[in-house]
Each structure stands twice: as C-alpha cells, then as structure tokens.
CSV table of C-alpha atoms in Angstrom, one decimal:
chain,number,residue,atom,x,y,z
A,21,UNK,CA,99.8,77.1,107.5
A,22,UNK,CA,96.7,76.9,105.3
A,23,UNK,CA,93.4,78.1,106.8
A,24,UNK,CA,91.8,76.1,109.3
A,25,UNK,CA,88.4,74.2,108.7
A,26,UNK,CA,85.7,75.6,109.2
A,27,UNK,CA,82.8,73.3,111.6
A,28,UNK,CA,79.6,74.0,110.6
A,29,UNK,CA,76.4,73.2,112.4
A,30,UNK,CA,74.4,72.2,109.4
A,31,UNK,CA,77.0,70.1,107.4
A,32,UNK,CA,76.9,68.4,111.1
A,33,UNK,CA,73.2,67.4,111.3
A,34,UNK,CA,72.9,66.8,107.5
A,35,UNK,CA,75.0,63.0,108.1
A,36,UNK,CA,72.8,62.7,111.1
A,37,UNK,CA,74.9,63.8,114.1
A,38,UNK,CA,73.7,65.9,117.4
A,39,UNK,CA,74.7,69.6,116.3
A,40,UNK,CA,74.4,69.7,120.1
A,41,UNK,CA,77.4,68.1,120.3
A,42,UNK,CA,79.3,71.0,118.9
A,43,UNK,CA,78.2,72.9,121.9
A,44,UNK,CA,79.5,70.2,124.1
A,45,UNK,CA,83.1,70.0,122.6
A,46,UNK,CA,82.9,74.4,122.6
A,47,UNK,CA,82.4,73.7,126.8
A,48,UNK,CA,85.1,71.4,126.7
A,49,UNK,CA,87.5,73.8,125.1
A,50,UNK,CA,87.7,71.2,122.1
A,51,UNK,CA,86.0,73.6,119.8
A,52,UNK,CA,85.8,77.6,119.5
A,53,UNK,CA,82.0,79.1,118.4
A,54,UNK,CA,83.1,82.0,115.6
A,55,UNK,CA,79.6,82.8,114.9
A,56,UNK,CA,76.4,80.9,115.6
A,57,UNK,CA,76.6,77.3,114.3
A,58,UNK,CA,80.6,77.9,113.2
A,59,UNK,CA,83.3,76.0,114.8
A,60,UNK,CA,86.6,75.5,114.6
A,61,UNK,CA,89.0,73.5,116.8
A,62,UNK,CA,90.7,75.0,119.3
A,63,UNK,CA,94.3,73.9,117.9
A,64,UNK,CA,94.1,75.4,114.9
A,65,UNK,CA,92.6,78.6,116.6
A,66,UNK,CA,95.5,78.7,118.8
A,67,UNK,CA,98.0,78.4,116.0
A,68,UNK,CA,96.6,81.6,114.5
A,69,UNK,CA,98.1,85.2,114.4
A,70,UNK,CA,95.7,88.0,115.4
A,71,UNK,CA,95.0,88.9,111.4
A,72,UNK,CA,94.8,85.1,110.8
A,73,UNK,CA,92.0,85.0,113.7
A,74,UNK,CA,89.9,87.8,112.6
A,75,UNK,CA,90.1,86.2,108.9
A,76,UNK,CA,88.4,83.2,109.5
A,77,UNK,CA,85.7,85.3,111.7
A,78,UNK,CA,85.4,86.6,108.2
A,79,UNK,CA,85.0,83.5,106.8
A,80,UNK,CA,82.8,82.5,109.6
A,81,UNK,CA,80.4,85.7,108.8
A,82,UNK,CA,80.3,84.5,105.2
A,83,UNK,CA,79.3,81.4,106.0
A,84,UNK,CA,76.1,83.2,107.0
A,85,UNK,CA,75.1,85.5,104.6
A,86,UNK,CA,72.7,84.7,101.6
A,87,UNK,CA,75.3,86.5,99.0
A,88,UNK,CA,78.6,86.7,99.7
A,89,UNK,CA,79.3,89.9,101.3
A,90,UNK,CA,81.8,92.4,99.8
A,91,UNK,CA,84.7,93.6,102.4
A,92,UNK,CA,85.7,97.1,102.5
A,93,UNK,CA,87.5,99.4,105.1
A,94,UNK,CA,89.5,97.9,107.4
A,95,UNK,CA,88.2,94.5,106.4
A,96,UNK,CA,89.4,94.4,103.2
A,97,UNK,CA,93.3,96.9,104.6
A,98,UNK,CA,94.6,93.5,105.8
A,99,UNK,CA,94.2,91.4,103.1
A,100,UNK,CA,95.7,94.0,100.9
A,101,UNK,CA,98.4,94.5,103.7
A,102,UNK,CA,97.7,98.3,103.9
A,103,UNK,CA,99.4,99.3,107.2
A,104,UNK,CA,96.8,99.7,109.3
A,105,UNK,CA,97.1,99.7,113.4
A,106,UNK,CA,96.3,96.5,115.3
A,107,UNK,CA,93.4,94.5,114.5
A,108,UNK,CA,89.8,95.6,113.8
A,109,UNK,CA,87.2,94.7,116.0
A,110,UNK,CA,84.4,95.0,113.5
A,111,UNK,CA,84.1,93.3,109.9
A,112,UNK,CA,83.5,96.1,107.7
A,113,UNK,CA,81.4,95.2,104.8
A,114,UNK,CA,79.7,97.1,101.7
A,115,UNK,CA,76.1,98.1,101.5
A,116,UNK,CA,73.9,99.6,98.4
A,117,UNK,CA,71.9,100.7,100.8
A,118,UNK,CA,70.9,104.4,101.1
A,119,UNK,CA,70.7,104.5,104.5
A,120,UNK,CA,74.1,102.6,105.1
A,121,UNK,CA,72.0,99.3,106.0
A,122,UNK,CA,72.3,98.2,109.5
A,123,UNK,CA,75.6,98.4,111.4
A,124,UNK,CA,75.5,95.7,114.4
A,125,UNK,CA,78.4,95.6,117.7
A,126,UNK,CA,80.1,93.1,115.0
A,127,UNK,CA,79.7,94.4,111.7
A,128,UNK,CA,80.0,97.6,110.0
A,129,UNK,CA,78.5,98.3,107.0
A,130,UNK,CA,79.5,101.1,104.4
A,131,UNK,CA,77.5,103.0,101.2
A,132,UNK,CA,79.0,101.9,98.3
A,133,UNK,CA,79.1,100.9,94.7
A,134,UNK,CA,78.6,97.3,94.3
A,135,UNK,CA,79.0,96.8,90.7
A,136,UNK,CA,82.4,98.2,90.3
A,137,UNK,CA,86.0,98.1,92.2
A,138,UNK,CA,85.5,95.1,93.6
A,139,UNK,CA,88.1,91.7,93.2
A,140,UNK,CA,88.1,88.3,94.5
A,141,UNK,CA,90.9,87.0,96.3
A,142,UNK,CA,90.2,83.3,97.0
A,143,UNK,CA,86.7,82.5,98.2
A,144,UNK,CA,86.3,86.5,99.4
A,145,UNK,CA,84.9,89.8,97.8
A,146,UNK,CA,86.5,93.0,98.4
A,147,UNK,CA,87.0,96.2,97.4
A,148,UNK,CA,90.0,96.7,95.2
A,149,UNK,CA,92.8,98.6,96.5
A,150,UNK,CA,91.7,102.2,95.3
A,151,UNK,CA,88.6,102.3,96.9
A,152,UNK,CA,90.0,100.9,99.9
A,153,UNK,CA,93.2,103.4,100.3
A,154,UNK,CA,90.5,106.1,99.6
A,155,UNK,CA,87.8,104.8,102.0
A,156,UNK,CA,90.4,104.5,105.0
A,157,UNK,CA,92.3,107.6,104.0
A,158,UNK,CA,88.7,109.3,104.2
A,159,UNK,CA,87.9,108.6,107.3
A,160,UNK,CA,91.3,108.1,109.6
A,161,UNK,CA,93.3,111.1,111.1
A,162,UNK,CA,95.9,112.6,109.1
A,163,UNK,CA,98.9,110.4,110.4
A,164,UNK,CA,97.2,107.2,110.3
A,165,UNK,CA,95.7,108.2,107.1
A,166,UNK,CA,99.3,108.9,105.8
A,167,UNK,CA,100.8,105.4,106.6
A,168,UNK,CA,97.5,103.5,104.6
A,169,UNK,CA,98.4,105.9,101.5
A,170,UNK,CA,102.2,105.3,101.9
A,171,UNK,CA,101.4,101.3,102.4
A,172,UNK,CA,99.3,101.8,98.7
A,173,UNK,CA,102.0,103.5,96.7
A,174,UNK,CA,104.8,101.1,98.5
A,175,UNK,CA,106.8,98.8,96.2
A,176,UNK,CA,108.7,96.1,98.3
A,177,UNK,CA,112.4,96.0,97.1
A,178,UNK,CA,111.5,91.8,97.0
A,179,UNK,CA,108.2,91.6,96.5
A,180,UNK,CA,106.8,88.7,98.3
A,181,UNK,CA,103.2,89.3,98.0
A,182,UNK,CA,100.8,86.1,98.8
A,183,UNK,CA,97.6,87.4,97.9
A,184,UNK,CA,96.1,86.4,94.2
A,185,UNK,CA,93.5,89.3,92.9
A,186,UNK,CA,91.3,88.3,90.2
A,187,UNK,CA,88.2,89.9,88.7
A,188,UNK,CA,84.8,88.6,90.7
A,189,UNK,CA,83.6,84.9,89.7
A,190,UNK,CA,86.4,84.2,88.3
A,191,UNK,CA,86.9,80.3,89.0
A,192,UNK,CA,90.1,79.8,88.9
A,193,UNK,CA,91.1,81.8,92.2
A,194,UNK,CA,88.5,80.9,94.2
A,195,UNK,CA,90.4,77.8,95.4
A,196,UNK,CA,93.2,80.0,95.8
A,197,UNK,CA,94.2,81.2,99.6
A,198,UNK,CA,93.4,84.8,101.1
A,199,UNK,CA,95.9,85.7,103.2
A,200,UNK,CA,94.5,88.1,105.8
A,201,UNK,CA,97.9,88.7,107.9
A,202,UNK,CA,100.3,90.3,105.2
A,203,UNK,CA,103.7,92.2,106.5
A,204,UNK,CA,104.1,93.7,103.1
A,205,UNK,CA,101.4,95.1,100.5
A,206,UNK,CA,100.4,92.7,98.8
A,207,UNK,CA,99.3,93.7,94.4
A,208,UNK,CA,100.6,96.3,92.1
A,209,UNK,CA,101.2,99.8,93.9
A,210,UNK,CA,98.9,102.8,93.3
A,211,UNK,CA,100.1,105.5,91.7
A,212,UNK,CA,99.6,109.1,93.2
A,213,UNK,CA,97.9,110.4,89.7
A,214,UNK,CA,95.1,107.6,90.2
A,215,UNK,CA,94.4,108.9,93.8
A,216,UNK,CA,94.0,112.5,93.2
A,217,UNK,CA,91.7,111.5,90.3
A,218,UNK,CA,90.0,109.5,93.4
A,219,UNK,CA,90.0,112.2,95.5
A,220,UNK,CA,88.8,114.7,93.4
A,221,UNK,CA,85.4,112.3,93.3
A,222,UNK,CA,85.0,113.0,96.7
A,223,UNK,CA,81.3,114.4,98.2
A,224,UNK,CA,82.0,117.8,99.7
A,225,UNK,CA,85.4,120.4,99.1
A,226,UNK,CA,86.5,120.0,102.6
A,227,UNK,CA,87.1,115.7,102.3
A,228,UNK,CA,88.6,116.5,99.1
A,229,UNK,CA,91.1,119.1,100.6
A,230,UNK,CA,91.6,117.0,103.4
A,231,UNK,CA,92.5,113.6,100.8
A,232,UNK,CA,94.2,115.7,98.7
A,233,UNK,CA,96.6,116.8,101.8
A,234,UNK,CA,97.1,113.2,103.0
A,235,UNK,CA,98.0,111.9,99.1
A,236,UNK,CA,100.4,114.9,98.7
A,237,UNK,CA,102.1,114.3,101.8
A,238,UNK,CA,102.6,110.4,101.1
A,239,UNK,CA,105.4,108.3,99.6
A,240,UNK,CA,105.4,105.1,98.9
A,241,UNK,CA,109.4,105.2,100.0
A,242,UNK,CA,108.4,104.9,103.6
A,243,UNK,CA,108.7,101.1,104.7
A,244,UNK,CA,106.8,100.9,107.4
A,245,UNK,CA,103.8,102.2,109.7
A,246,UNK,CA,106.0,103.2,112.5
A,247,UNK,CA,108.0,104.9,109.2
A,248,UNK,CA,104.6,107.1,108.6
A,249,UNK,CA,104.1,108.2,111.9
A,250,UNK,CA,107.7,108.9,112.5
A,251,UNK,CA,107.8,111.4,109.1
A,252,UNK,CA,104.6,113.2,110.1
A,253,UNK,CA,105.8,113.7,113.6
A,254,UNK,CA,108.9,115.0,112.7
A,255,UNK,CA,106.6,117.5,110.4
A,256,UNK,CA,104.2,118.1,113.1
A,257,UNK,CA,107.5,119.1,115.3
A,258,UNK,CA,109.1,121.3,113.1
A,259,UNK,CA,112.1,119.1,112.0
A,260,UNK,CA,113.3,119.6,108.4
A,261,UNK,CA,112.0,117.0,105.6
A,262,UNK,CA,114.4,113.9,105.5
A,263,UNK,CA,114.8,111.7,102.4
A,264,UNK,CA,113.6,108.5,102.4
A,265,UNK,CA,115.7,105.0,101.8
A,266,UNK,CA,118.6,107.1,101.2
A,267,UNK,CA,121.2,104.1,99.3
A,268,UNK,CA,124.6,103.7,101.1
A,269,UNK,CA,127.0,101.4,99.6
A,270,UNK,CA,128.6,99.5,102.0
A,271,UNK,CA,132.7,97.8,101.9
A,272,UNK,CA,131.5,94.4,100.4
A,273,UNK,CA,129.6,96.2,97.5
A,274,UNK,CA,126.2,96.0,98.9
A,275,UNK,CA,123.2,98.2,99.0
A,276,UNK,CA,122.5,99.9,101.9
A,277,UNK,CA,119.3,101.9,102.7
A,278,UNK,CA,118.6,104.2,105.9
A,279,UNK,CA,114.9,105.1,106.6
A,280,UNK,CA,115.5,109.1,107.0
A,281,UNK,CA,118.4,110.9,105.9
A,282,UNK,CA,119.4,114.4,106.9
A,283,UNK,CA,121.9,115.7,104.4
A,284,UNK,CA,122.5,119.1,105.8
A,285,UNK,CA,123.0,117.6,109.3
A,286,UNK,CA,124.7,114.4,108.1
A,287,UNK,CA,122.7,112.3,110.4
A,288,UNK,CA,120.8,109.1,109.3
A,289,UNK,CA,117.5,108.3,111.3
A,290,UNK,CA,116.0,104.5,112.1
A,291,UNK,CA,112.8,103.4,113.3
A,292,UNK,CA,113.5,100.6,115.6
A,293,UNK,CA,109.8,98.7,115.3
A,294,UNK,CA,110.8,94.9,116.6
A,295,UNK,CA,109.0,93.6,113.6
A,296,UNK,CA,112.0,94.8,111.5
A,297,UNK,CA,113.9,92.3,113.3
A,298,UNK,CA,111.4,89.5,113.5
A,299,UNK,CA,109.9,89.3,110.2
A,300,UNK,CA,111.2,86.3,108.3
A,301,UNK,CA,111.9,88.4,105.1
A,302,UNK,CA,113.9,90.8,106.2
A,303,UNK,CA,116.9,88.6,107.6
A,304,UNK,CA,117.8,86.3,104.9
A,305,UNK,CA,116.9,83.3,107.0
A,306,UNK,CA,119.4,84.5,110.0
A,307,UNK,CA,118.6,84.3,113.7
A,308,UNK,CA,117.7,87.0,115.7
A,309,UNK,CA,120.8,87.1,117.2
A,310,UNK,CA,122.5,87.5,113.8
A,311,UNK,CA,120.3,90.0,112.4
A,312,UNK,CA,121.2,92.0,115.1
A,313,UNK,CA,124.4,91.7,114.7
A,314,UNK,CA,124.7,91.9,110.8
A,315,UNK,CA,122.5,95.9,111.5
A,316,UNK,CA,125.3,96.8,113.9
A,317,UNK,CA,128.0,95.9,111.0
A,318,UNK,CA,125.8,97.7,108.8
A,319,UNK,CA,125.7,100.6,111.1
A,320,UNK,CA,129.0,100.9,111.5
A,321,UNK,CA,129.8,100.5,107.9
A,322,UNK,CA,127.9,103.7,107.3
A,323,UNK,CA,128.6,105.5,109.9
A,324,UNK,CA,132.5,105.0,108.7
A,325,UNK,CA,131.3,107.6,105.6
A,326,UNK,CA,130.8,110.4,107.7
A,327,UNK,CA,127.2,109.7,109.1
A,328,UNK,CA,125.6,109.7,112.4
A,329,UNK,CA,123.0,108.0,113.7
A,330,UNK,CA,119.7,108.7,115.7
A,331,UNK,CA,117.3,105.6,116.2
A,332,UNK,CA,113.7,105.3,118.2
A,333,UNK,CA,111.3,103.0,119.0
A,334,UNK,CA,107.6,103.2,119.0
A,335,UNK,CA,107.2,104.6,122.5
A,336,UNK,CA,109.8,107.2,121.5
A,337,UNK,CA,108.0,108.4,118.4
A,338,UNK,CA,104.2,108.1,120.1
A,339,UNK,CA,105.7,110.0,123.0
A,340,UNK,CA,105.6,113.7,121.4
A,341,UNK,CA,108.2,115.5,124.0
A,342,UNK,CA,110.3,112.3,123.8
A,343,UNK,CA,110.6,112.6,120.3
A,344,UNK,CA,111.1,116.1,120.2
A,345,UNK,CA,113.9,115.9,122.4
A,346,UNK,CA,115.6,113.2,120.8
A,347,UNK,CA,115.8,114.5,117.9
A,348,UNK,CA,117.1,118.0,119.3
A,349,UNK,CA,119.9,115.7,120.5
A,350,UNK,CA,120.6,114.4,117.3
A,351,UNK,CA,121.3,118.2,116.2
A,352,UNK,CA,118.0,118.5,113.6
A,353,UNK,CA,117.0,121.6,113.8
A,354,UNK,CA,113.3,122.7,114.4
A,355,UNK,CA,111.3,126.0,113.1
C-alpha cells in the first residue's frame, strides 16, 4: 500500500472550497485531523500499521514547517528499521540550536549537526544511520540500547530492505517512498570499527564508557529485539555466553540456524516473538498453520543430532524469575 494522501486545508480553499468543510467531514468520521489543517480520510488511516500511522503524522508535521525538518532519534529508528520498542509518541527532530530549541507535548527536538550525516529517503530528511544508532544508543538503558546497536550491525540472510537513501536534494529519490514500518533494517550494516570511532566523539568519559560497553557487547548475529533482550538477560542472570545463529544442517540438505546455542550443555535456545511467525518474509509464502508446522519439523530434525531445546516468549524473558528458572530447567548453568 503506498502512502495515503495527504488533505490539506490550503490546497482546499485555493480552488475555492469551504476549508470548513474539512472540519465537517473530521465530525463525521469521514476525515482524520493529523495536525492543524492536515487531513486524511479515515479509510486509508484505518488501513495503516502503527509505524505507518506515526509516519504520515510525520508527513503531516512537514507539511508545516518552513524547511523541511531533519528527523533524528526515534523518528528517524523506524525508517531505518532499528529495533526499537513500540511506537514513539513524540517526532524527534534536529535543532542547531544551542539551547536544544523548543521541545513541545508533540515534538522533540535534539542538538545537532545540520550540515553533515544527514540522507533523504523519499520526500524526508534524516539522520543517517550512524548518528542515529549513536544518538539512541546514547540515551536508552543498556538492554534497549543493545538491540538498536545489534539492529545497526544486522545483515538479513535475504535482504529485503524497502527504504532508498540518497544524499540530501538529490532529485531522483524524492519521488521515491519512505517506508516508516520496516521488520528488517533497512541500508548497508554498520560496522563496529565505525561506532567506536563514534563513540570515542562522545562529550564526557562516562557516555563514552557507557557506548563503548553497549558496542562491545552487540552483534549484529542477533535477529531480533526480543533476541537482544533475551542475550543481555541471560548475562544479567549469570548464564554462560551462547553463540548466535549457530548453522544446523538439516536431512533435505538445508540450512538450519538456532538463535542461542549452548555447546557445553548441548541445548539450543529460541525466542518465541509471534512476529517470527507472522511476518510475510520469514515463511516462504506459507500459512500460519504451515509455518508452524514446517518449525516443529525443523525442531525435530535438529533435535535428532543430539540437541535439546529451551524456547520463551516475551513474558517469559521480561519476567526476570521466570526466565531464570527456565533456563535452570534447561540445565544452563549460572555463576
């Protein structure tokens, strides 16, 4: 689905209709107001994911502005498809202000260079994917800040990126469309060299320490969010490193990877996210039902080589003694 039309007060009035009339249609539930004199119809509105939504609010905000504004943080995460959690509530945009400029309930704004690391992806400015790994990285707690850096260094084993990054102005992308609801990262991966040169940029020793902790603990062999938590909780715990995406090869020849693999205990670990099941990449164009079924074949296959299996969902990992336990169970050991 492309992006939905924006309805704009002005273009309304300017061949000679009531822009009143918008505000009729908005009480009728025909139109939704994004931002004072921005419309859209409720149809498409309904259509729309959460990242989609908060994407043309974006769009909406730009609509506004005198210069197009330059999106950073958490603004700019999702159309990179850095993993971060659930939606922002707040557009995060850059500032050259020294005072930060003014942050309002809607928008946030953030010191920054204007000038430099900053791309164009379709009509929208943003920072490039650097200085947005190192802004969020910066600022989140360690685990959270963990699953943005894995998400940078992350190469998807079929890349299926949407997103088209060029340099700012450049004409031919700006008809191009800005995904802002990405399950994989979209552009080339960082490399960990690049972001300790970042980090080592930073303001004071103790946000340097601190980035340099979160970039030395990353990987981009995690596949997911829940993946990041789920390492640095086991870490947290106790529980011994596993190895990420360790390859089993499976009776028909194929490839098979398991998220964490214990090699002393034998045991293979899998977060259970239901995205895994529902994204339309990672099934090969099967129904749910037979993705289901083709990860308990897979399963068993490798559990046929000697392995045994411990699996968790998101409540499990987020529930610290839950997690604990089950992994006890599993027979990991903890320090």
């Amino acid at each position: 689905m492309g992006t939905p039309r924006l309805i704009r007060a002005a273009d309304f009035e300017r061949i000679g209709q009531d822009p009143r009339e918008l505000a009729k249609l908005t009480n009728k539930g025909e139109l939704v107001r994004l931002r004072r004199g921005i419309y859209v119809r409720s149809k498409d509105w309904a259509d729309l994911d959460p990242s989609s939504r908060y994407g043309l609010w974006a769009l909406a905000f730009q609509c506004l502005t005198d210069a197009a504004p330059i999106f950073c943080h958490a603004s700019a995460a999702l159309v990179w498809g850095l993993w971060i959690l659930g939606t922002p509530r707040r557009l995060h945009v850059l500032t050259a202000s020294t005072d930060g400029g003014r942050s309002r309930n809607t928008i946030e704004r953030h010191r920054g260079q204007m000038s430099t690391g900053v791309v164009q992806c379709g009509p929208v400015l943003l920072t490039d994917k650097l200085t947005t790994t190192m802004q969020l990285i910066s600022s989140l707690r360690f685990p959270y800040a963990v699953a943005v850096c894995d998400s940078s260094l992350h190469t998807a084993r079929e890349p299926n990126g949407t997103n088209l990054f060029t340099r700012p102005g450049d004409l031919g992308g700006v008809n191009q469309e800005c995904s802002w609801s990405n399950e994989v990262p979209q552009g080339q991966p960082l490399v960990v060299n690049e972001l300790l040169a970042a980090a080592s940029l930073l303001p004071s020793r103790a946000a340097r320490q601190r980035a340099t902790a979160v970039i030395e603990f990353s990987s981009g062999l995690s596949g997911s969010a829940g993946e990041s938590l789920s390492r640095v909780r086991m870490h947290e715990l106790g529980f011994p490193a596993p190895v990420l995406q360790q390859r089993f090869v499976l009776r028909e020849g194929n490839n098979a990877f398991v998220d964490f693999w214990f090699k002393e205990q034998q045991t293979a670990g899998e977060f259970d996210g239901l995205g895994k099941y529902l994204r339309q990449d990672w099934g090969g164009g099967l129904s749910l039902e037979q993705r289901i079924m083709a990860e308990k074949r897979r399963e068993d296959q490798i559990r046929a080589q000697g392995a045994r299996f411990v699996r968790w969902t998101w409540a499990e990992m987020m529930d610290r003694d839950c997690f604990q336990l089950l992994l006890r169970q599993a027979g990991l050991p903890q320090k």
